[in-house]
Coordinates of C-alpha atoms in Angstrom, one line a residue:
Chain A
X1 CA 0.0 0.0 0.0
X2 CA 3.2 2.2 0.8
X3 CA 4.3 1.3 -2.4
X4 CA 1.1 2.6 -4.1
X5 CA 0.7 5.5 -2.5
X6 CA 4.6 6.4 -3.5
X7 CA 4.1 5.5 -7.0
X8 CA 0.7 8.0 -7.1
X9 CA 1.3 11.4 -7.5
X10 CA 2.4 12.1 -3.9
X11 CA 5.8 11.2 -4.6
X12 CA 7.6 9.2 -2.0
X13 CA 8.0 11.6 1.0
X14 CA 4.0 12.4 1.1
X15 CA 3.0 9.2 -0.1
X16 CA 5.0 7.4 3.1
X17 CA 3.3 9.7 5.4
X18 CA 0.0 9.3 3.7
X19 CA -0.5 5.5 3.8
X20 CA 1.3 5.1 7.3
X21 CA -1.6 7.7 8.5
X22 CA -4.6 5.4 6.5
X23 CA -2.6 2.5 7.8
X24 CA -2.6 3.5 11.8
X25 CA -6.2 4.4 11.4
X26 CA -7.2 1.1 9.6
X27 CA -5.9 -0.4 13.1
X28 CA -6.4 1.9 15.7
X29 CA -10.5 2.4 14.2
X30 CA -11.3 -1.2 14.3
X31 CA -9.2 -1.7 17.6
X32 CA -11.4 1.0 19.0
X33 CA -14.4 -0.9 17.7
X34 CA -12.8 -4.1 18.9
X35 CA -12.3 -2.9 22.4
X36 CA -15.6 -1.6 22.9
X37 CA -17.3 -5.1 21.9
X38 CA -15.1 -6.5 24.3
X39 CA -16.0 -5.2 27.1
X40 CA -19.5 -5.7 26.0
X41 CA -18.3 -9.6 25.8
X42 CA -16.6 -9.3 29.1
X43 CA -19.6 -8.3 31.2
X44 CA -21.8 -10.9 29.0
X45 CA -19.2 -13.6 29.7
X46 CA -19.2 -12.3 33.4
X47 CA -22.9 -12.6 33.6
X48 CA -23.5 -15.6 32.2
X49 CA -21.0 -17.7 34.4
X50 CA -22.8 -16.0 37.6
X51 CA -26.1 -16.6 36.2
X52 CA -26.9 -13.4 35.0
X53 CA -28.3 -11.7 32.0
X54 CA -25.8 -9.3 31.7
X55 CA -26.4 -6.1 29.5
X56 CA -29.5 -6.3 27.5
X57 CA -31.2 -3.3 27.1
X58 CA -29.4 -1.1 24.8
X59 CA -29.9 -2.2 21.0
X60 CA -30.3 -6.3 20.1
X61 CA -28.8 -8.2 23.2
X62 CA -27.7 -5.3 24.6
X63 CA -25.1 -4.9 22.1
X64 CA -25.0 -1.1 22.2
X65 CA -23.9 -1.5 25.7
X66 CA -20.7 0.2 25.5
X67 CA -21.5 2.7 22.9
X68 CA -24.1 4.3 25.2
X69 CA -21.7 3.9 28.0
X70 CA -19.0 5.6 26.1
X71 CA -21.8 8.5 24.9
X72 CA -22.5 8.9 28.9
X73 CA -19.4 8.9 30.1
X74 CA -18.3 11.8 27.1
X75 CA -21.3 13.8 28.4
X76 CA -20.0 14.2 32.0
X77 CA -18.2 16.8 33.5
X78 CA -14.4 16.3 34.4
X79 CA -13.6 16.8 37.7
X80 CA -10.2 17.4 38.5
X81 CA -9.6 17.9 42.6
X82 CA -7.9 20.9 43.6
X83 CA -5.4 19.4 45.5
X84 CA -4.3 16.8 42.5
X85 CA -1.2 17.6 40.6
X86 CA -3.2 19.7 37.8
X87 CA -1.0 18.8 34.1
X88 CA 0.4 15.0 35.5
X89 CA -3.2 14.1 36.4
X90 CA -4.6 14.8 33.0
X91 CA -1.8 13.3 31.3
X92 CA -1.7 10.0 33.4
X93 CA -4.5 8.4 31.5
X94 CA -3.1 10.1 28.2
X95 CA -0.5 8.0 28.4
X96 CA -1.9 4.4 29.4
X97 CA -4.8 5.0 26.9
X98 CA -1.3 5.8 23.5
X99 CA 0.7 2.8 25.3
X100 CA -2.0 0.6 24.8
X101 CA -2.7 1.7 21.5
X102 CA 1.0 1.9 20.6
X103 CA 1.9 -1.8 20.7
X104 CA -0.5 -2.7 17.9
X105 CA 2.1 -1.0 15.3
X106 CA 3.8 -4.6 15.6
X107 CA 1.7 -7.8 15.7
X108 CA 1.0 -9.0 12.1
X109 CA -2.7 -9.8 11.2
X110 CA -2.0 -11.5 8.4
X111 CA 1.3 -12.8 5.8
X112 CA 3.2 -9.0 5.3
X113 CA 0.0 -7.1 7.3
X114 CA 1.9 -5.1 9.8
X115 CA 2.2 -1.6 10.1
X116 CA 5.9 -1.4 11.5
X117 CA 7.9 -4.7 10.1
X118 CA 11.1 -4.0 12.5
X119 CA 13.7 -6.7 13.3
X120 CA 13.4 -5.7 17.2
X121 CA 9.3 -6.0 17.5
X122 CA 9.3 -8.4 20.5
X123 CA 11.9 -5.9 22.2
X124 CA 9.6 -3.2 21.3
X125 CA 6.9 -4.8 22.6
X126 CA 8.3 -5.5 25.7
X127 CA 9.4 -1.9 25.9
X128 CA 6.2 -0.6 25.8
X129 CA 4.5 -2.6 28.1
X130 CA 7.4 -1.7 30.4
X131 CA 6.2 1.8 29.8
X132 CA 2.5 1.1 30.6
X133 CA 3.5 1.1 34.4
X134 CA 3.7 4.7 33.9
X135 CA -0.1 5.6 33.5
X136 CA -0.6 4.4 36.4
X137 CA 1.9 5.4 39.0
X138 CA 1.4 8.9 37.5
X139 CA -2.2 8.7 38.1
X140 CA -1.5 7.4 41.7
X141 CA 0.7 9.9 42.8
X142 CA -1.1 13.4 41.2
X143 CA -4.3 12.7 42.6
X144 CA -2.9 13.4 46.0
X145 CA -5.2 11.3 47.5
X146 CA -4.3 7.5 49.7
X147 CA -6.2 5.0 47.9
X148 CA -4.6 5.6 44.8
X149 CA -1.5 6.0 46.0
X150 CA -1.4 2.6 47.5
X151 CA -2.2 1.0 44.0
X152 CA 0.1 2.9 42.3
X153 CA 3.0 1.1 44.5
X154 CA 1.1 -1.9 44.2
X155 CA 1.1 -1.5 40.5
X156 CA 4.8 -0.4 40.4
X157 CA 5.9 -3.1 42.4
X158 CA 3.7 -5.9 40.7
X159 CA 4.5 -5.2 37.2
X160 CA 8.1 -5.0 37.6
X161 CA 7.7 -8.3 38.9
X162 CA 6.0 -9.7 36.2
X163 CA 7.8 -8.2 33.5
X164 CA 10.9 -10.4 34.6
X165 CA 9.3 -13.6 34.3
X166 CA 7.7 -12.6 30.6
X167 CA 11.2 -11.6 29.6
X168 CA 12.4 -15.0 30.7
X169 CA 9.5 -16.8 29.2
X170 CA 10.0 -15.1 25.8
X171 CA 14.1 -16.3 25.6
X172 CA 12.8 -19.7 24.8
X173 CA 10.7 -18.6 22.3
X174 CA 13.2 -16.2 20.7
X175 CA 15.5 -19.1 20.6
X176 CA 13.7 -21.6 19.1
X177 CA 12.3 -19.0 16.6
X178 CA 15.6 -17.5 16.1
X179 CA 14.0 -14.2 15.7
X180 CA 12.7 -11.3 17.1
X181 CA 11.0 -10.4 14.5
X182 CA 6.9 -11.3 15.4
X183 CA 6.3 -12.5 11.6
X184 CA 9.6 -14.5 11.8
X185 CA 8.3 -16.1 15.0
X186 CA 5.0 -16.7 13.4
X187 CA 6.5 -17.7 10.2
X188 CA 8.6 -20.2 12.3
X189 CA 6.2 -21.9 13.6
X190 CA 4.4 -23.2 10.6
X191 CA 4.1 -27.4 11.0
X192 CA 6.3 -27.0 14.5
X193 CA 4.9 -30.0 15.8
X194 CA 4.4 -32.9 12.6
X195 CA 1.0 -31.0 11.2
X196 CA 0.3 -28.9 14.1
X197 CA 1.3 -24.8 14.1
X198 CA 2.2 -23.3 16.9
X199 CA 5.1 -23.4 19.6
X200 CA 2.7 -23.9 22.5
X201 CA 1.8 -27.7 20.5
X202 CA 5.2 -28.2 21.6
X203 CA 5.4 -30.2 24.8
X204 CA 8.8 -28.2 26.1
X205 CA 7.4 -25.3 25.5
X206 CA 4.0 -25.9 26.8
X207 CA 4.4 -24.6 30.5
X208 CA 6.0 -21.3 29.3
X209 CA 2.7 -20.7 27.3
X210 CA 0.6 -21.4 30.4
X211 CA 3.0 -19.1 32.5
X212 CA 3.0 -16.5 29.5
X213 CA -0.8 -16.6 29.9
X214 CA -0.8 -16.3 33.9
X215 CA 1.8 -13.3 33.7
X216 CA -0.1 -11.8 31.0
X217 CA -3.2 -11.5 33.5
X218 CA -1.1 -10.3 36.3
X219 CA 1.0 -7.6 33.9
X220 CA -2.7 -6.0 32.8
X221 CA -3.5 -6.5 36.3
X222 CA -6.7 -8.0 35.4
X223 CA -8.8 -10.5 38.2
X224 CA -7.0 -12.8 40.1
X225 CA -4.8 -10.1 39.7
X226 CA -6.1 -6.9 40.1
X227 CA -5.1 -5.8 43.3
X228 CA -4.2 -2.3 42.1
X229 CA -8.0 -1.5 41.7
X230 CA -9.2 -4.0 45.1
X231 CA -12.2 -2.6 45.7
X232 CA -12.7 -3.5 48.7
X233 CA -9.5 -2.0 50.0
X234 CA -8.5 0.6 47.5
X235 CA -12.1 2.2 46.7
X236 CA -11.4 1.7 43.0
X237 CA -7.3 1.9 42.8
X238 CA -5.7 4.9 41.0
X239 CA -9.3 5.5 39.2
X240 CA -10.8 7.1 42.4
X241 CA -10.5 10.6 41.4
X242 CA -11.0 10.2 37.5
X243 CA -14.3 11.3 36.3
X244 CA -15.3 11.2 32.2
X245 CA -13.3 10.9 29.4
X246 CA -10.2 10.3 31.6
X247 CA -11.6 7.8 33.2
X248 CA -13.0 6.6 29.9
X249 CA -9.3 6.3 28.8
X250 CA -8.5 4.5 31.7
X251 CA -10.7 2.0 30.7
X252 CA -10.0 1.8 27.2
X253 CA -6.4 1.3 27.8
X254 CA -6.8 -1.5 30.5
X255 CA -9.1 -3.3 27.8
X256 CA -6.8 -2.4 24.6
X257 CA -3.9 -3.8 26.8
X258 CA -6.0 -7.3 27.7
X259 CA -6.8 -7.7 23.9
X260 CA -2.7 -6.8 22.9
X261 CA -1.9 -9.7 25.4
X262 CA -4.3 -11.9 23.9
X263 CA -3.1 -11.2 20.6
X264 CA 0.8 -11.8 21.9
X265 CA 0.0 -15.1 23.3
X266 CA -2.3 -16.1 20.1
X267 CA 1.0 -14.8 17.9
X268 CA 4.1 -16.1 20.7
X269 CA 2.5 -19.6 21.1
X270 CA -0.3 -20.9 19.4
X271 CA 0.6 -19.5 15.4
X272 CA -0.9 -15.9 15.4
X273 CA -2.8 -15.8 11.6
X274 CA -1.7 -19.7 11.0
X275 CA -4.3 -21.9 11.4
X276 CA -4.0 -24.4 13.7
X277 CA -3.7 -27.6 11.8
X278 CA -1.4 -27.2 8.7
X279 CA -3.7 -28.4 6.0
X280 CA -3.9 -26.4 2.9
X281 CA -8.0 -25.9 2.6
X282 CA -7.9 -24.1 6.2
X283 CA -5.3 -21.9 4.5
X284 CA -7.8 -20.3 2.5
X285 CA -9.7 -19.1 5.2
X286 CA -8.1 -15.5 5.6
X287 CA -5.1 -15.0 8.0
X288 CA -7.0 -12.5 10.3
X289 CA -10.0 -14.6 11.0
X290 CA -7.4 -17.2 12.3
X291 CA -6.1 -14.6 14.5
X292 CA -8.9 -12.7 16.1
X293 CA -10.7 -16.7 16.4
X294 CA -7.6 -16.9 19.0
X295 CA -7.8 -13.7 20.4
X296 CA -11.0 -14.5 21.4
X297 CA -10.7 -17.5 22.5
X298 CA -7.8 -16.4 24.9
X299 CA -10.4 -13.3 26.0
X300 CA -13.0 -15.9 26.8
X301 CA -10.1 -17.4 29.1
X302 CA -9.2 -14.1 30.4
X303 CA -12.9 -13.5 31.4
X304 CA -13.8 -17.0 32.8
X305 CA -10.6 -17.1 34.7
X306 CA -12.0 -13.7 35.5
X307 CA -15.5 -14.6 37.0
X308 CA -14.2 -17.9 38.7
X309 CA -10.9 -17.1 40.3
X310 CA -10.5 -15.4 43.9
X311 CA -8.5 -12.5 44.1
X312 CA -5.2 -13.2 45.5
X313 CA -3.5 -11.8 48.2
X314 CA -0.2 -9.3 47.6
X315 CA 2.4 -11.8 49.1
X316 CA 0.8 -14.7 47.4
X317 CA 1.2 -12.5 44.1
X318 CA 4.9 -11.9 44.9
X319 CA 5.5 -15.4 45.8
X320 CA 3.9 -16.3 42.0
X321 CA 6.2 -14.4 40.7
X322 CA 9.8 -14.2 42.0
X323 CA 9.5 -17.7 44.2
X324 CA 7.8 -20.0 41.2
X325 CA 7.7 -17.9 37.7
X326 CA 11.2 -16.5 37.9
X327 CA 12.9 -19.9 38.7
X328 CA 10.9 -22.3 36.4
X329 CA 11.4 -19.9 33.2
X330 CA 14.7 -19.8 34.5
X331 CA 15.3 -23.0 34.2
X332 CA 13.2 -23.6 30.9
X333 CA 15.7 -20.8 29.0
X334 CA 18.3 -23.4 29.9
X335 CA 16.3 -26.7 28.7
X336 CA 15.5 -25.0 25.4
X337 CA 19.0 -23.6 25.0
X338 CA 20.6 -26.9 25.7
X339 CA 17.9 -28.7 23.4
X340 CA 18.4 -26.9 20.8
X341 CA 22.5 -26.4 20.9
X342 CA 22.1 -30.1 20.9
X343 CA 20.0 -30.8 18.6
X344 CA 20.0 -28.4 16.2
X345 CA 23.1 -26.9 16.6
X346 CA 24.8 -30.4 17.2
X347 CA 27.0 -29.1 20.0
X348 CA 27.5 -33.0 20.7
X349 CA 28.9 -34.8 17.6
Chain B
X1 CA 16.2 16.3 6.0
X2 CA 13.5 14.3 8.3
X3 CA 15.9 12.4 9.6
X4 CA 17.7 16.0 10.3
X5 CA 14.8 17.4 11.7
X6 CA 14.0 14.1 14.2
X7 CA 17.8 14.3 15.2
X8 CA 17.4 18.2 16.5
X9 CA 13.7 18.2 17.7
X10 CA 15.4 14.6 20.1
X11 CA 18.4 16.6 20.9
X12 CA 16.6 19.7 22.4
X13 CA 14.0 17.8 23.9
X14 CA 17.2 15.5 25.9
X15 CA 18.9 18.9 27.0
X16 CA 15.0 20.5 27.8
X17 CA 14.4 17.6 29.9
X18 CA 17.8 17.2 31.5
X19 CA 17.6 20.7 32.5
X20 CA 14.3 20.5 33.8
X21 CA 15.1 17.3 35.9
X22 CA 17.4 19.8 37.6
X23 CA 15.6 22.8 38.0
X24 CA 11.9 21.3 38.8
X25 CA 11.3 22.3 42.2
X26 CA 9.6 19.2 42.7
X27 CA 11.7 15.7 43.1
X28 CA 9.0 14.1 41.3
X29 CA 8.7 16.3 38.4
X30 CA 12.9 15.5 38.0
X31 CA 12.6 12.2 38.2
X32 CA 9.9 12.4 35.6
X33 CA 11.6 14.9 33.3
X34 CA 14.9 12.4 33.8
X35 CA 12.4 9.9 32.1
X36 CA 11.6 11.8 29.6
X37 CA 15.3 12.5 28.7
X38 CA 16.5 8.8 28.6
X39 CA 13.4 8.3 26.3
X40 CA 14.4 10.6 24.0
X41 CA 18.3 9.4 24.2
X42 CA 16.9 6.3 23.0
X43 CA 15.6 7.8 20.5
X44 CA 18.5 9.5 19.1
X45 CA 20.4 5.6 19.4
X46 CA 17.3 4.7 17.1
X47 CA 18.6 7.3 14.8
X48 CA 22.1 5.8 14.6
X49 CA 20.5 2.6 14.0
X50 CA 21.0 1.0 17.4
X51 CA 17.6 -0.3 18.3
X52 CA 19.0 -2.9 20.1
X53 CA 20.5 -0.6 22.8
X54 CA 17.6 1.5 22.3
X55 CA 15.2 -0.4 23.1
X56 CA 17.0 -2.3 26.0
X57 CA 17.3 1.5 27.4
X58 CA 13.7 1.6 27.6
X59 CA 13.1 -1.4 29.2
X60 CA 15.6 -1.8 31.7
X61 CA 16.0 2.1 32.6
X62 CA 12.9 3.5 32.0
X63 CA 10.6 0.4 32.6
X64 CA 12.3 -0.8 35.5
X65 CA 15.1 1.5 37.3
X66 CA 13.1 4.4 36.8
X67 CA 10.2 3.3 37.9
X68 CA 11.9 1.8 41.4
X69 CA 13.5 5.4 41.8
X70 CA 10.1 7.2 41.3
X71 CA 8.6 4.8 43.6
X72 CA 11.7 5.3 46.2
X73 CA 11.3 9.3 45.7
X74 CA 7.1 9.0 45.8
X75 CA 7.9 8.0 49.6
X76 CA 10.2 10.1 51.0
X77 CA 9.1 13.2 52.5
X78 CA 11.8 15.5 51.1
X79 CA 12.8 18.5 52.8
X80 CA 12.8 21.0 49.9
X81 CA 14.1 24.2 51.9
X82 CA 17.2 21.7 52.8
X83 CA 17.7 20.8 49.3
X84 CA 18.0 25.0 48.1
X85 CA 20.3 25.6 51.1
X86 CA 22.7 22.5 49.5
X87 CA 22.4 23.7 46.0
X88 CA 25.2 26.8 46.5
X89 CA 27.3 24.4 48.3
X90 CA 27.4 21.6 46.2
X91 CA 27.7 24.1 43.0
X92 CA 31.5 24.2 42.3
X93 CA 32.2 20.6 43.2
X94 CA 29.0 19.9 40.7
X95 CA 30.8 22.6 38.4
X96 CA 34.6 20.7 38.2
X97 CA 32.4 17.7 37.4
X98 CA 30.7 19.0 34.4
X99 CA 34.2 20.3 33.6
X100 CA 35.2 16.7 33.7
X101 CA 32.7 15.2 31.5
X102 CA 32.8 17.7 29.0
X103 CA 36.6 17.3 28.6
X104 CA 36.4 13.8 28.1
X105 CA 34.1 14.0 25.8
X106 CA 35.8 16.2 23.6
X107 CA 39.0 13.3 24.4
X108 CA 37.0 10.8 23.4
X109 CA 35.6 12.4 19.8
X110 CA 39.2 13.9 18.9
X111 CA 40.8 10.7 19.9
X112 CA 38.1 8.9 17.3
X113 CA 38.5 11.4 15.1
X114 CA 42.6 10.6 15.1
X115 CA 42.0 6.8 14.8
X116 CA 44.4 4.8 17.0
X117 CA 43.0 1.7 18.7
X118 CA 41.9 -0.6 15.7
X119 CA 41.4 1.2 12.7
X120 CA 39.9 -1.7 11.0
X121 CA 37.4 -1.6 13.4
X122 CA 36.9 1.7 12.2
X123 CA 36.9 2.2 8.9
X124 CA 33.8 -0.2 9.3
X125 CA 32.0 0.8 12.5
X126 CA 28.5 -0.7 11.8
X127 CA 27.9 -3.9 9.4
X128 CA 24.2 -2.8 7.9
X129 CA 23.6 -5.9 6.5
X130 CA 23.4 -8.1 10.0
X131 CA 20.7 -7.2 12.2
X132 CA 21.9 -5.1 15.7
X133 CA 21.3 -8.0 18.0
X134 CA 22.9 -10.5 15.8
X135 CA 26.1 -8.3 15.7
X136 CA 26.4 -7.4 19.4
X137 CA 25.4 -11.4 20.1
X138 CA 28.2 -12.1 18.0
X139 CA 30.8 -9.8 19.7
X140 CA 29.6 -10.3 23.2
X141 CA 29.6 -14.0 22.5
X142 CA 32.9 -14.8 21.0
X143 CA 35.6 -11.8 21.6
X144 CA 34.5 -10.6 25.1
X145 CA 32.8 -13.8 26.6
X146 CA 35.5 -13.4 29.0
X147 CA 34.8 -9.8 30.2
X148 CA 30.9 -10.3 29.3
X149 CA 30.8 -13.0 31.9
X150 CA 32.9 -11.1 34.5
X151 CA 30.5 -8.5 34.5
X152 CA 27.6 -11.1 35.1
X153 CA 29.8 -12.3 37.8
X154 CA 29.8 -9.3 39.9
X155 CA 26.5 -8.2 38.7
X156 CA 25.3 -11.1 41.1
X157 CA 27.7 -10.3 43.8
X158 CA 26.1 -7.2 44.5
X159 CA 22.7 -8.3 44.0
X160 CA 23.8 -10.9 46.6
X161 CA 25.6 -8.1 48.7
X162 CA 22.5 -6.2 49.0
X163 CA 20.1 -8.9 50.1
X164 CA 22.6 -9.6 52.6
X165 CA 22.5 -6.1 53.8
X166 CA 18.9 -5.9 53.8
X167 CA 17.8 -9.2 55.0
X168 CA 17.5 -9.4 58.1
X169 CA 16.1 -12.3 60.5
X170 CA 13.6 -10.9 62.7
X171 CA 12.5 -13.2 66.1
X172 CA 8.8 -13.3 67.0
X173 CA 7.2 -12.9 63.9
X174 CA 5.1 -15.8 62.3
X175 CA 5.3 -16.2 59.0
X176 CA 3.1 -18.2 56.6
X177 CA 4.4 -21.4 55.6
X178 CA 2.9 -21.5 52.1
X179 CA 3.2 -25.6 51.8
X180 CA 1.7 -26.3 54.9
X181 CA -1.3 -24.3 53.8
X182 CA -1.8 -26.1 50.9
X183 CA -1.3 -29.4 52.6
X184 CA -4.3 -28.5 54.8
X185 CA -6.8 -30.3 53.8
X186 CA -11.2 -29.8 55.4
X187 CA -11.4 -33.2 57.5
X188 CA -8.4 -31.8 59.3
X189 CA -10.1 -28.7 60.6
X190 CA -13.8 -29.0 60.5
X191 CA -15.7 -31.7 61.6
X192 CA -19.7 -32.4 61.6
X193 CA -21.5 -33.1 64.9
X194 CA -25.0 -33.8 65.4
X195 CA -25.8 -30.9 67.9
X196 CA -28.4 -31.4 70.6
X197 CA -30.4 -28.5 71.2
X198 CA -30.1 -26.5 74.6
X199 CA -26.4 -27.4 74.8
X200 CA -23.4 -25.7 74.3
X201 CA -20.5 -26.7 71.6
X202 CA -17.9 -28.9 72.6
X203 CA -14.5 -27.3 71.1

């Protein structure tokens, strides 16, 4: 499309900047779209497993849902308290709500369909999930008020935490792919296991999947996880004193961030656009079906693990992480890199 | 000439925000504005072509020391009038320092520009056609294994040197023991009785 645009009469310089622009809002529109059925899945998922109806009201099955949320919540006044930190308080949710949005530039949808193709995406992915920390603490700290202070360190503290054991988890990945390129990974996984795509199909590389998917819950500090917004402790976390739109953003970003890491472990694990079986007529079911099918089906996971689990306590979550995470991943980027010197790189004969 | 224009709008913002992180009244504000400088830093190494180094600059400085610092100066209940009353003090000792740093600096560039240490090396500083990480894998790897495994080596005795300074053994408390939880299983702690009316429990 870059190519088209070039070869039009925008010349190269314009027609770069032009079809990067078309091609961030062909992502970010439908992500938009995407995030607001999600949360409209979420709370139907929610309901159903506590037998409940769930939204069902606004439009067929409630489907409008979210939009009329989204309309409410534009309509309200933003309250900003006079003793929060005026410019960081604003910005805090400015900058969870572009994180979130940011990491999409990287995961391919389909064969060649990603906006940024860079040798480093899994670095830059992990780089700006690093960042996403920063929404929150910021919004802890200006609103000058307890309860979100006390999530904010919670937050600091947990994904730090968690961030270490995902770094270990994707070594074995980046090994066996060879890559950090996401469509190399993806690419590299086609027929891993005799007919089957993906690395998770993979019985050594199995457990780092499940731990992917259990640190991925506790990085978006989603339920079992979600001590930064514990209600019953924290009011609602570092939202307390967010009204409106920046709250809206808030909760925008959380959900864009639960469908990126749905997306990461459907692309890390489990074959992103690849279907799951390699056998040519699923081929010619689109790419993107294949992924947003997994994306969903990891969201469903998210939600029931959501509506089932107990929160857990903050030492329990440390223990998770440093205590049982850190040392098995530890131990797995070993296994793989001695599998593979082994028996691929014969180290041996 | 966008290139050109990225390189300058990076550069002020660095110097911007590094002045700011020492003139913001607010130890917060610094250690934000600090942020924002090693962001943009890694975004001039993006410019050179070092993503890798990029990159790892975000997420090890910014996504994780950063973020411990900002959480160590959130808590602390800074004196500010204490801090002014250091500033003149401090100010030619900080002075001889910038002195310092400048003047290697300018070492370091003429020394490049003279060419000494390896000027094969030189004449081909970066290798465009093997991706960043492969080439610093490669060096780290092979050349400097020695040295790069040295520095792992005392990498972990500090971090072993400060839990030994912090951890401490305290007497009286109780902690959980995780295992034993889990081992506990219903039939050890409740049992059913079939309670006559009009008398109390027996515990």
């Amino acid at each position: 499309m870059t190519q088209y645009f070039q070869d039009s009469w925008m010349g190269y310089g314009f027609g770069w900047l032009f079809a990067t622009t078309a091609l961030i809002l062909m992502i970010a529109l439908p992500l938009m779209l995407a995030v607001a059925m999600i949360i409209y899945a979420d709370r139907k998922i929610w309901a159903a497993m506590a037998l409940r109806r769930g939204p069902n009201v606004v439009g067929p099955f409630g489907l409008l849902q979210s939009f009329a949320d989204g309309l409410k919540v534009f309509l309200k006044e933003t309250i900003i308290p006079s003793s929060a930190n005026r410019g960081l308080f604003i910005i805090a949710p400015v900058i969870t709500f572009t994180l979130a949005m940011l990491a999409w530039a990287v995961i391919p949808f389909g064969p060649g369909m990603v906006l940024s193709n860079i040798n480093a995406g899994l670095l830059f992915l992990l780089a700006i999930s690093s960042l996403g920390v920063y929404g929150i603490i910021i919004a802890g700290w200006a609103s000058n008020s307890k309860y979100p202070f006390y999530s904010a360190l919670r937050a600091a503290a947990q994904m730090v935490s968690y961030e270490v054991s995902i770094g270990f988890v994707l070594i074995p990945v980046v090994l066996w792919a060879g890559t950090f390129n996401l469509g190399g990974i993806i690419e590299a996984q086609r027929s891993h296991v005799f007919f089957l795509n993906g690395f998770g199909f993979n019985p050594l590389l199995f457990p780092m999947a499940v731990i992917f998917l259990i640190s991925a819950m506790a990085e978006t500090a989603r339920a079992p996880f979600d001590l930064t917004e514990a209600e019953s402790e924290l009011v609602a976390g570092y939202q307390t004193e967010y009204s409106s739109m920046s709250f809206a953003l808030f909760w925008l970003g959380e959900y864009g961030n639960v469908l990126l890491m749905c997306a990461l472990n459907a692309t890390l694990f489990w074959g992103g656009w690849l279907p799951p079986i390699d056998w040519e007529p699923l081929y010619w079911i689109p790419g993107i079906f294949w992924l947003f099918l997994k994306i969903f089906a990891f969201f469903f996971i998210f939600s029931w693990v959501k509506a089932t689990v107990p929160r857990f306590r903050y030492d329990q979550l440390m223990r998770l992480g440093w205590k049982i995470f850190l040392p098995i991943s530890l131990l797995w980027v070993f296994l793989v890199s001695g599998y593979l010197m082994v028996f691929r790189y014969g180290a041996l004969s | 000439m966008i290139q050109t224009f990225v390189f300058y709008l990076f550069a002020t913002l660095v110097i911007a925000s590094a002045a700011m992180t020492i003139v913001a009244r607010n130890p917060v504000h610094s250690v934000l504005w600090l942020i924002l400088a090693f962001f943009n830093g890694a975004g001039l190494m993006l410019l050179l072509g070092a993503e890798f180094i990029a990159l790892l600059l975000i997420i090890v400085y910014v996504g994780a020391v950063a973020v411990l610092f900002l959480f160590v100066v959130m808590m602390l209940d800074v004196d500010f009038a204490a801090l002014r009353a250091g500033f003149a003090r401090y100010l030619p000792f900080g002075t001889l320092l910038a002195l310092v740093l400048l003047a290697e600096i300018i070492f370091a560039i003429a020394a490049w520009n003279i060419g000494g240490i390896d000027n094969g090396v030189r004449a081909a500083p970066t290798d465009t056609s093997i991706p960043n990480i492969q080439a610093l894998g490669t060096i780290l790897f092979t050349r400097y294994l020695f040295i790069f495994e040295a520095a792992g080596l005392v990498l972990l005795v500090a971090m072993i040197g400060a839990i030994v300074l912090t951890h401490r053994v305290r007497s009286g408390t109780r902690p959980q023991n995780v295992s034993q939880q889990i081992r506990r299983r219903p039939q050890d702690a409740t049992r059913n009785v079939d309670q006559p009316s009009g008398q109390g429990v027996q515990l």
